[in-house]
Short mmCIF file of C-alpha atoms in Angstrom, two decimals:
data_model
loop_
_atom_site.label_atom_id
_atom_site.label_comp_id
_atom_site.label_asym_id
_atom_site.label_seq_id
_atom_site.Cartn_x
_atom_site.Cartn_y
_atom_site.Cartn_z
CA MET P 189 -18.61 16.52 22.28
CA ASN P 190 -16.39 18.33 24.92
CA VAL P 191 -12.74 19.02 24.50
CA SER P 192 -11.15 15.98 26.09
CA GLU P 193 -13.30 13.62 23.78
CA LYS P 194 -11.90 15.33 20.90
CA ILE P 195 -8.29 14.98 22.09
CA LEU P 196 -8.70 11.16 22.54
CA GLN P 197 -10.52 10.74 19.31
CA ASN P 198 -7.42 12.97 17.68
CA ARG P 199 -9.33 15.55 16.24
CA ILE P 200 -9.08 19.28 16.83
CA ASP P 201 -11.48 21.34 14.88
CA SER P 202 -9.48 24.19 14.75
CA ILE P 203 -6.65 22.29 13.57
CA ASP P 204 -8.70 20.71 10.69
CA ILE P 205 -10.06 23.94 9.57
CA LEU P 206 -6.59 25.87 9.34
CA ARG P 207 -5.41 22.67 7.65
CA GLY P 208 -8.07 22.97 5.28
CA ILE P 209 -7.49 26.38 4.53
CA VAL P 210 -4.03 26.08 3.59
CA MET P 211 -4.78 23.30 1.66
CA VAL P 212 -7.30 25.08 -0.54
CA ILE P 213 -4.94 27.95 -1.02
CA MET P 214 -1.94 25.77 -1.87
CA ALA P 215 -4.12 24.41 -4.69
CA LEU P 216 -3.73 28.27 -6.12
CA ASP P 217 0.04 27.92 -6.46
CA HIS P 218 -0.47 24.69 -8.16
CA VAL P 219 -2.74 25.68 -10.66
CA ARG P 220 -0.49 28.80 -11.51
CA ASP P 221 2.25 26.19 -11.82
CA TYR P 222 0.24 24.48 -14.89
CA PHE P 223 -1.54 27.04 -16.29
CA HIS P 224 -0.36 30.98 -15.97
CA ILE P 225 1.33 32.14 -18.82
CA THR P 226 4.44 33.19 -17.16
CA ALA P 227 4.57 30.23 -14.63
CA ASN P 228 7.65 28.44 -16.33
CA THR P 229 9.60 31.38 -17.63
CA ASP P 230 9.55 33.86 -14.84
CA ASP P 231 9.62 34.34 -11.02
CA PRO P 232 6.36 35.48 -9.87
CA LEU P 233 8.18 37.54 -7.11
CA ASN P 234 10.54 38.90 -9.23
CA LEU P 235 10.04 42.51 -8.26
CA GLU P 236 11.50 43.64 -11.83
CA THR P 237 8.90 41.83 -13.86
CA THR P 238 5.81 40.72 -11.70
CA THR P 239 2.50 42.64 -10.79
CA LEU P 240 1.14 43.17 -7.44
CA ALA P 241 -1.55 40.32 -7.91
CA LEU P 242 0.88 37.98 -9.36
CA PHE P 243 3.11 38.45 -6.56
CA TYR P 244 0.49 38.33 -3.84
CA THR P 245 -0.84 35.23 -5.90
CA ARG P 246 2.44 33.43 -5.07
CA TRP P 247 3.20 34.94 -1.73
CA ILE P 248 -0.03 33.93 0.12
CA THR P 249 0.83 30.48 -0.76
CA HIS P 250 4.02 30.49 1.33
CA PHE P 251 1.92 30.05 4.52
CA CYS P 252 0.57 26.76 3.34
CA ALA P 253 3.59 24.43 3.71
CA PRO P 254 5.15 25.68 7.34
CA ILE P 255 1.27 25.68 8.67
CA PHE P 256 0.97 22.48 7.21
CA VAL P 257 3.92 20.93 8.86
CA PHE P 258 3.22 22.88 12.17
CA LEU P 259 0.02 21.39 12.28
CA SER P 260 1.32 17.98 11.59
CA GLY P 261 3.42 18.10 14.67
CA CYS P 262 0.60 19.42 16.56
CA SER P 263 -1.48 16.33 15.37
CA ILE P 264 1.38 14.00 16.30
CA TYR P 265 1.41 15.08 19.52
CA LEU P 266 -2.23 14.32 20.03
CA GLN P 267 -1.94 11.12 18.90
CA SER P 268 0.82 10.56 21.53
CA LEU P 269 -2.30 10.56 24.15
CA ARG P 270 -3.45 7.60 22.98
CA LYS P 271 -0.16 5.72 21.73
CA THR P 272 2.70 4.83 23.88
CA LYS P 273 5.97 6.27 22.81
CA ILE P 274 7.13 3.08 21.08
CA GLU P 275 3.84 2.49 19.37
CA LEU P 276 3.78 6.15 18.06
CA SER P 277 7.59 5.94 17.12
CA LYS P 278 6.96 2.93 15.10
CA PHE P 279 4.08 4.72 13.56
CA LEU P 280 5.64 7.57 12.56
CA ILE P 281 8.92 5.77 10.96
CA PHE P 282 6.84 3.51 8.79
CA ARG P 283 4.47 6.70 7.87
CA GLY P 284 7.62 8.70 6.95
CA LEU P 285 9.12 6.03 4.87
CA TRP P 286 5.87 5.58 3.25
CA LEU P 287 5.63 9.39 2.33
CA VAL P 288 9.02 9.21 0.83
CA PHE P 289 8.02 6.48 -1.14
CA ALA P 290 4.68 8.37 -2.31
CA GLU P 291 7.07 11.40 -3.15
CA PHE P 292 9.23 9.32 -5.43
CA ILE P 293 6.70 7.13 -7.22
CA ILE P 294 2.95 8.71 -6.71
CA ILE P 295 3.51 12.54 -6.55
CA SER P 296 6.65 12.65 -8.79
CA PHE P 297 4.45 10.90 -11.64
CA GLY P 298 1.46 13.30 -10.92
CA TRP P 299 3.68 16.27 -11.47
CA THR P 300 5.34 14.97 -14.44
CA PHE P 301 3.04 12.67 -16.18
CA ASN P 302 6.53 11.16 -17.33
CA PRO P 303 6.27 7.31 -17.37
CA ASN P 304 10.02 7.18 -17.59
CA TYR P 305 10.45 8.76 -14.12
CA ASN P 306 13.29 11.22 -15.73
CA PHE P 307 13.03 13.69 -12.84
CA ILE P 308 12.21 12.78 -9.28
CA ILE P 309 11.42 16.02 -7.24
CA LEU P 310 12.03 16.02 -3.47
CA GLN P 311 9.05 18.15 -2.49
CA VAL P 312 7.06 18.84 0.48
CA ILE P 313 5.84 15.55 1.09
CA TRP P 314 9.53 14.21 1.17
CA ALA P 315 10.52 16.68 3.84
CA ILE P 316 7.54 15.51 6.02
CA GLY P 317 8.13 11.94 5.51
CA ILE P 318 12.02 12.49 6.61
CA SER P 319 10.73 15.02 9.44
CA MET P 320 8.72 12.07 10.52
CA ILE P 321 11.00 9.67 10.64
CA LEU P 322 13.30 11.82 12.72
CA LEU P 323 10.59 12.64 14.87
CA GLY P 324 9.88 9.15 15.37
CA ILE P 325 13.29 8.57 16.96
CA LEU P 326 13.38 11.98 18.88
CA ILE P 327 10.04 11.25 20.39
CA HIS P 328 12.03 9.34 23.14
CA LEU P 329 13.90 12.47 24.17
CA PRO P 330 12.47 14.59 27.23
CA TYR P 331 9.88 17.41 26.36
CA LYS P 332 12.15 20.16 27.23
CA LEU P 333 14.98 19.07 25.22
CA LEU P 334 12.88 18.33 22.08
CA LEU P 335 11.32 21.63 22.48
CA ALA P 336 15.03 23.12 22.66
CA LEU P 337 16.09 21.18 19.80
CA GLY P 338 13.20 21.94 17.56
CA LEU P 339 13.92 25.74 18.67
CA LEU P 340 17.70 25.42 17.52
CA ILE P 341 16.98 24.15 14.13
CA VAL P 342 14.41 26.94 13.38
CA ILE P 343 16.22 29.65 14.62
CA GLY P 344 19.94 28.54 13.88
CA HIS P 345 20.12 27.07 10.44
CA ASN P 346 20.27 30.16 8.95
CA LEU P 347 24.07 30.39 10.51
CA PHE P 348 25.00 28.42 7.34
CA ASP P 349 23.97 31.20 5.30
CA ILE P 350 27.12 32.51 6.18
CA ALA P 351 29.22 29.86 4.67
CA GLU P 352 27.03 30.61 1.29
CA SER P 353 27.65 34.41 1.27
CA ASN P 354 31.30 33.69 0.41
CA PRO P 355 31.72 34.44 -3.45
CA ASP P 356 33.91 31.25 -3.91
CA PHE P 357 31.43 28.71 -2.04
CA LYS P 358 30.21 26.02 -4.36
CA PRO P 359 27.12 23.96 -2.70
CA GLY P 360 27.13 20.07 -3.50
CA PHE P 361 24.45 17.56 -3.25
CA TRP P 362 24.74 17.01 0.37
CA TRP P 363 24.96 20.77 1.17
CA ASP P 364 21.84 21.39 -1.16
CA LEU P 365 20.23 18.36 0.56
CA PHE P 366 20.50 19.52 3.94
CA HIS P 367 20.47 23.55 3.50
CA SER P 368 19.98 25.18 0.32
CA GLY P 369 17.95 23.14 -2.10
CA HIS P 370 17.89 26.29 -4.69
CA PHE P 371 15.84 23.74 -6.91
CA SER P 372 19.17 22.00 -7.89
CA ALA P 373 19.36 18.86 -10.28
CA TYR P 374 21.66 16.13 -9.56
CA THR P 375 21.85 13.25 -12.27
CA TYR P 376 21.81 9.79 -10.53
CA ALA P 377 21.47 7.84 -13.88
CA LYS P 378 21.52 8.26 -17.64
CA ASN P 379 18.98 10.95 -18.62
CA HIS P 380 17.23 10.68 -15.03
CA ALA P 381 17.86 13.39 -12.37
CA VAL P 382 16.43 14.17 -8.55
CA PHE P 383 15.59 17.68 -8.29
CA ILE P 384 15.97 18.98 -4.71
CA VAL P 385 13.40 21.68 -3.95
CA TYR P 386 12.87 21.09 -0.02
CA PRO P 387 15.98 20.38 2.06
CA PHE P 388 14.53 19.16 4.82
CA PRO P 389 16.16 19.97 8.35
CA ALA P 390 14.39 23.32 8.77
CA TRP P 391 10.91 21.68 7.95
CA THR P 392 11.92 18.96 10.54
CA GLY P 393 12.42 22.06 13.07
CA ILE P 394 9.13 23.23 12.37
CA MET P 395 7.44 19.92 12.90
CA ILE P 396 9.36 19.33 16.21
CA THR P 397 8.03 22.70 17.55
CA GLY P 398 4.54 22.00 16.41
CA TYR P 399 4.54 18.73 18.22
CA CYS P 400 5.80 20.52 21.42
CA ALA P 401 2.85 23.01 20.82
CA GLY P 402 0.48 20.09 20.51
CA LYS P 403 0.70 19.83 24.59
CA LEU P 404 -1.38 23.20 24.67
CA TYR P 405 -4.51 20.79 23.41
CA THR P 406 -4.36 19.00 26.51
CA GLN P 407 -6.82 19.05 29.42
CA ALA P 408 -3.93 20.90 31.58
CA HIS P 409 -4.56 24.13 29.22
CA SER P 410 -8.12 25.90 29.20
CA ILE P 411 -9.14 27.16 26.17
CA GLU P 412 -9.20 30.70 27.69
CA LYS P 413 -5.27 29.99 28.51
CA ARG P 414 -4.76 28.43 24.82
CA ILE P 415 -5.95 31.28 23.14
CA ARG P 416 -3.81 33.78 25.49
CA VAL P 417 -0.48 31.86 24.87
CA PHE P 418 -1.42 32.08 20.59
CA ASN P 419 -1.94 35.33 20.70
CA TYR P 420 1.33 36.10 22.59
CA LEU P 421 3.38 33.72 20.43
CA GLY P 422 1.74 35.13 16.97
CA LEU P 423 2.46 38.63 18.64
CA THR P 424 5.94 37.69 19.41
CA LEU P 425 6.75 36.02 15.96
CA ILE P 426 5.50 38.67 13.79
CA ALA P 427 7.49 41.34 16.20
CA ILE P 428 10.58 39.41 15.81
CA PHE P 429 10.25 39.26 11.99
CA ILE P 430 9.50 42.97 12.01
CA VAL P 431 12.49 43.67 14.00
CA LEU P 432 15.01 41.39 12.42
CA ARG P 433 13.99 41.95 8.47
CA TYR P 434 14.01 45.72 9.29
CA THR P 435 17.33 45.42 10.45
CA ASN P 436 18.73 42.83 7.60
CA ILE P 437 20.94 41.44 10.58
CA TYR P 438 19.93 37.74 10.44
CA GLY P 439 17.07 35.46 9.82
CA ASP P 440 17.10 35.73 5.89
CA PRO P 441 19.79 35.36 3.21
CA ILE P 442 18.61 38.00 0.95
CA PRO P 443 18.14 41.36 2.33
CA TRP P 444 15.33 43.67 1.66
CA ASN P 445 15.62 46.86 -0.18
CA LEU P 446 14.33 50.56 -0.36
CA ASN P 447 12.65 50.75 -3.85
CA LYS P 448 11.01 53.35 -5.85
CA ASP P 449 7.73 53.62 -4.28
CA PHE P 450 6.16 51.97 -0.98
CA ILE P 451 4.59 49.14 -2.57
CA SER P 452 7.62 47.76 -4.10
CA THR P 453 9.56 48.43 -0.94
CA PHE P 454 6.76 46.75 1.26
CA LEU P 455 6.84 43.52 -1.21
CA SER P 456 10.86 43.34 -0.69
CA PHE P 457 10.28 43.34 2.87
CA VAL P 458 8.06 40.67 2.73
CA ASN P 459 9.93 38.63 0.12
CA VAL P 460 11.63 35.89 2.45
CA ASN P 461 12.93 32.67 1.46
CA LYS P 462 11.32 29.55 1.35
CA TYR P 463 13.75 27.25 0.00
CA PRO P 464 14.95 26.17 3.08
CA PRO P 465 12.29 28.14 4.94
CA SER P 466 14.59 30.84 6.60
CA PHE P 467 14.02 31.80 10.36
CA LEU P 468 12.11 34.90 9.24
CA PHE P 469 9.93 33.42 6.97
CA ILE P 470 8.78 30.78 9.65
CA CYS P 471 8.23 33.81 11.89
CA MET P 472 6.12 35.64 9.13
CA THR P 473 3.64 32.49 8.28
CA ILE P 474 3.50 30.84 11.82
CA GLY P 475 2.98 33.72 13.48
CA PRO P 476 -0.39 34.57 11.89
CA ALA P 477 -1.18 30.91 12.14
CA PHE P 478 -1.24 31.19 16.21
CA PHE P 479 -3.79 34.19 15.72
CA ILE P 480 -5.84 32.14 13.33
CA LEU P 481 -5.83 29.01 15.82
CA SER P 482 -7.16 31.15 18.75
CA TYR P 483 -9.74 32.66 16.58
CA LEU P 484 -10.89 29.17 15.18
CA GLU P 485 -11.80 27.84 18.86
CA ASN P 486 -15.19 26.80 19.15
CA LYS P 487 -15.67 28.08 15.52
CA ASN P 488 -18.76 26.09 14.31
CA ASN P 489 -20.61 27.47 10.88
CA ARG P 490 -21.10 26.17 7.13
CA PHE P 491 -17.83 27.88 6.26
CA THR P 492 -15.78 25.72 8.98
CA ARG P 493 -17.75 22.50 8.24
CA ILE P 494 -16.96 22.66 4.53
CA ILE P 495 -13.24 24.08 4.74
CA SER P 496 -12.39 21.35 7.36
CA ASN P 497 -13.17 18.29 5.04
CA TYR P 498 -10.18 19.05 2.97
CA GLY P 499 -8.44 19.25 6.40
CA ARG P 500 -9.51 15.97 7.73
CA VAL P 501 -7.90 14.28 4.49
CA PRO P 502 -4.93 16.40 3.59
CA PHE P 503 -2.67 13.65 2.07
CA PHE P 504 -5.47 12.10 -0.12
CA TYR P 505 -6.56 15.85 -1.10
CA TYR P 506 -2.74 16.59 -1.99
CA ILE P 507 -2.29 13.43 -4.38
CA ALA P 508 -5.95 14.14 -5.71
CA HIS P 509 -5.22 17.58 -6.58
CA ILE P 510 -2.18 17.55 -8.39
CA TYR P 511 -3.44 14.39 -10.73
CA TRP P 512 -6.65 16.37 -11.22
CA ILE P 513 -4.96 19.60 -11.95
CA HIS P 514 -2.27 18.03 -14.33
CA LEU P 515 -5.14 16.29 -16.39
CA ILE P 516 -6.87 19.26 -16.83
CA ALA P 517 -3.98 20.82 -18.16
CA ALA P 518 -3.20 17.63 -20.43
CA ILE P 519 -6.98 18.19 -21.77
CA LEU P 520 -6.44 21.69 -22.54
CA PHE P 521 -3.13 20.69 -24.26
CA PHE P 522 -5.18 18.82 -26.99
CA ILE P 523 -7.71 21.39 -27.15
CA ASN P 524 -5.32 23.95 -27.87
CA GLY P 525 -4.14 22.01 -30.97
CA ASN P 526 -1.29 20.04 -29.84
CA ASN P 527 -0.90 16.28 -30.77
CA LEU P 528 1.17 13.16 -29.60
CA GLU P 529 4.35 14.35 -31.09
CA ASN P 530 4.19 17.48 -28.84
CA ILE P 531 4.00 15.55 -25.72
CA LYS P 532 7.73 14.26 -26.15
CA ASN P 533 8.44 17.58 -26.85
CA THR P 534 7.35 19.00 -23.51
CA GLY P 535 9.22 16.37 -21.52
CA GLN P 536 12.75 16.60 -23.22
CA ASN P 537 13.98 19.82 -21.32
CA PHE P 538 11.10 20.50 -19.07
CA PRO P 539 9.94 18.25 -16.86
CA PHE P 540 6.12 18.63 -16.90
CA TYR P 541 4.55 16.58 -19.78
CA PHE P 542 1.67 18.64 -21.63
CA VAL P 543 2.97 21.96 -20.23
CA ILE P 544 4.56 24.06 -22.53
CA PRO P 545 6.99 26.91 -21.05
CA GLY P 546 5.58 30.59 -22.75
CA GLU P 547 2.22 29.23 -23.10
CA GLY P 548 -0.80 29.70 -20.67
CA TYR P 549 -3.43 32.01 -19.59
CA PRO P 550 -3.84 35.10 -17.84
CA LEU P 551 -4.31 35.06 -14.21
CA ILE P 552 -7.92 35.44 -14.01
CA VAL P 553 -8.38 32.41 -15.89
CA VAL P 554 -5.74 30.65 -13.06
CA TYR P 555 -8.27 31.70 -10.44
CA LEU P 556 -11.14 30.45 -12.16
CA ILE P 557 -9.52 27.01 -12.92
CA TRP P 558 -8.05 27.24 -9.12
CA ILE P 559 -12.07 27.51 -7.82
CA PHE P 560 -13.17 24.55 -10.40
CA VAL P 561 -10.43 22.23 -9.08
CA VAL P 562 -11.23 22.78 -5.46
CA LEU P 563 -14.72 22.63 -5.76
CA THR P 564 -14.90 19.40 -7.72
CA LEU P 565 -12.51 17.79 -5.33
CA TYR P 566 -15.04 18.54 -2.43
CA PRO P 567 -17.61 15.52 -2.90
CA LEU P 568 -14.30 13.09 -3.24
CA CYS P 569 -12.71 14.58 0.17
CA LYS P 570 -16.16 14.28 1.81
CA TRP P 571 -16.82 10.83 0.34
CA TYR P 572 -13.27 9.82 1.42
CA ASP P 573 -13.80 11.50 4.90
CA LEU P 574 -16.91 9.54 5.58
CA TYR P 575 -14.91 6.15 4.26
CA LYS P 576 -12.30 6.62 6.79
CA LYS P 577 -14.76 6.81 9.74
CA SER P 578 -16.91 4.10 8.83
CA HIS P 579 -13.90 1.93 7.98
CA LYS P 580 -11.82 2.61 11.31
CA GLU P 581 -10.91 -0.96 11.62
CA ASN P 582 -8.53 -0.63 8.06
CA ARG P 583 -5.48 0.75 9.69
CA TRP P 584 -3.99 1.33 6.25
CA LEU P 585 -6.42 4.25 5.84
CA SER P 586 -4.30 6.04 8.49
CA TYR P 587 -1.48 6.27 5.70
CA LEU P 588 -3.81 7.99 3.25
#
């Protein structure tokens, strides 16, 4: 199959492979959330208390969300090659609404296992959904104007950090929703709260720039040219990250510091803000993604074929892995001697049922559970991928 045929079929192997890689790595952090002994009592990026292995375990998963959102934008551009702007706009708006609904109802329950829905958690799927709705409106703009808007959001949203730096500044619901988040909880009914984790505008900017980068996958750009451009963009973003981070002038609200040794100083340097993704966070994560995409051009081996299965069914995998991880946590909850009465206690002051803060396992067990989760989900993802391919007449499958 040549490149033009792949584009028309809306599949680029390198995108599926990289998306599969980040989906697999993403599961590591979610396993850590449920099983590591300090997951719900301390920050793994806290340089005062963390270990190098724990810091790395959390830090490496930082690459997942921005790369996934960026690749989502690329895939949307590829869809634009076989759909009219009106068709694509309608699809994005409806799919975005579906993702927001899924975040509220399906995914929030998967995270909490709380049938009362006391906590609605606005995470990455919510941010992707809102971003798709907005992109569905904005794709009617000229390409260059859309690119400029995406870059403006990605580069400029940290200007709002200036207001936050004021000691007397007090963020409210709308500020947290649009910019800071900070895992803020807002009550919307008695004993019910919405938990803001992912403010959406910066993620919208990442999706827009990903959409514009998708143009590099058209026939107007040879593979050789695309590789050169990706390498240049990767090098540029990494250079911007190093220079701006070193100066502590702009791009991240938390400055790095010289610490007692090189390792802790380096960790401080790369510990940039994800909620929302700062400009430097985006440079640090998307920069290497360009290098990986260029490397994966025309790569076809056993590993790429296996890993791309996860990348071709990302939303299906995302839902399945959350429920599977939480189900394993529930099984271990009872194996460890807890009973039905303890379930109520886990859900009173903590959003996740079957998880008790301060209880858990060492990091090596977390990695073993992660490997088990990923491997056991592979046959399911492969089956669903084949099912989608053989039932293309079912348009609803495109929403999962």
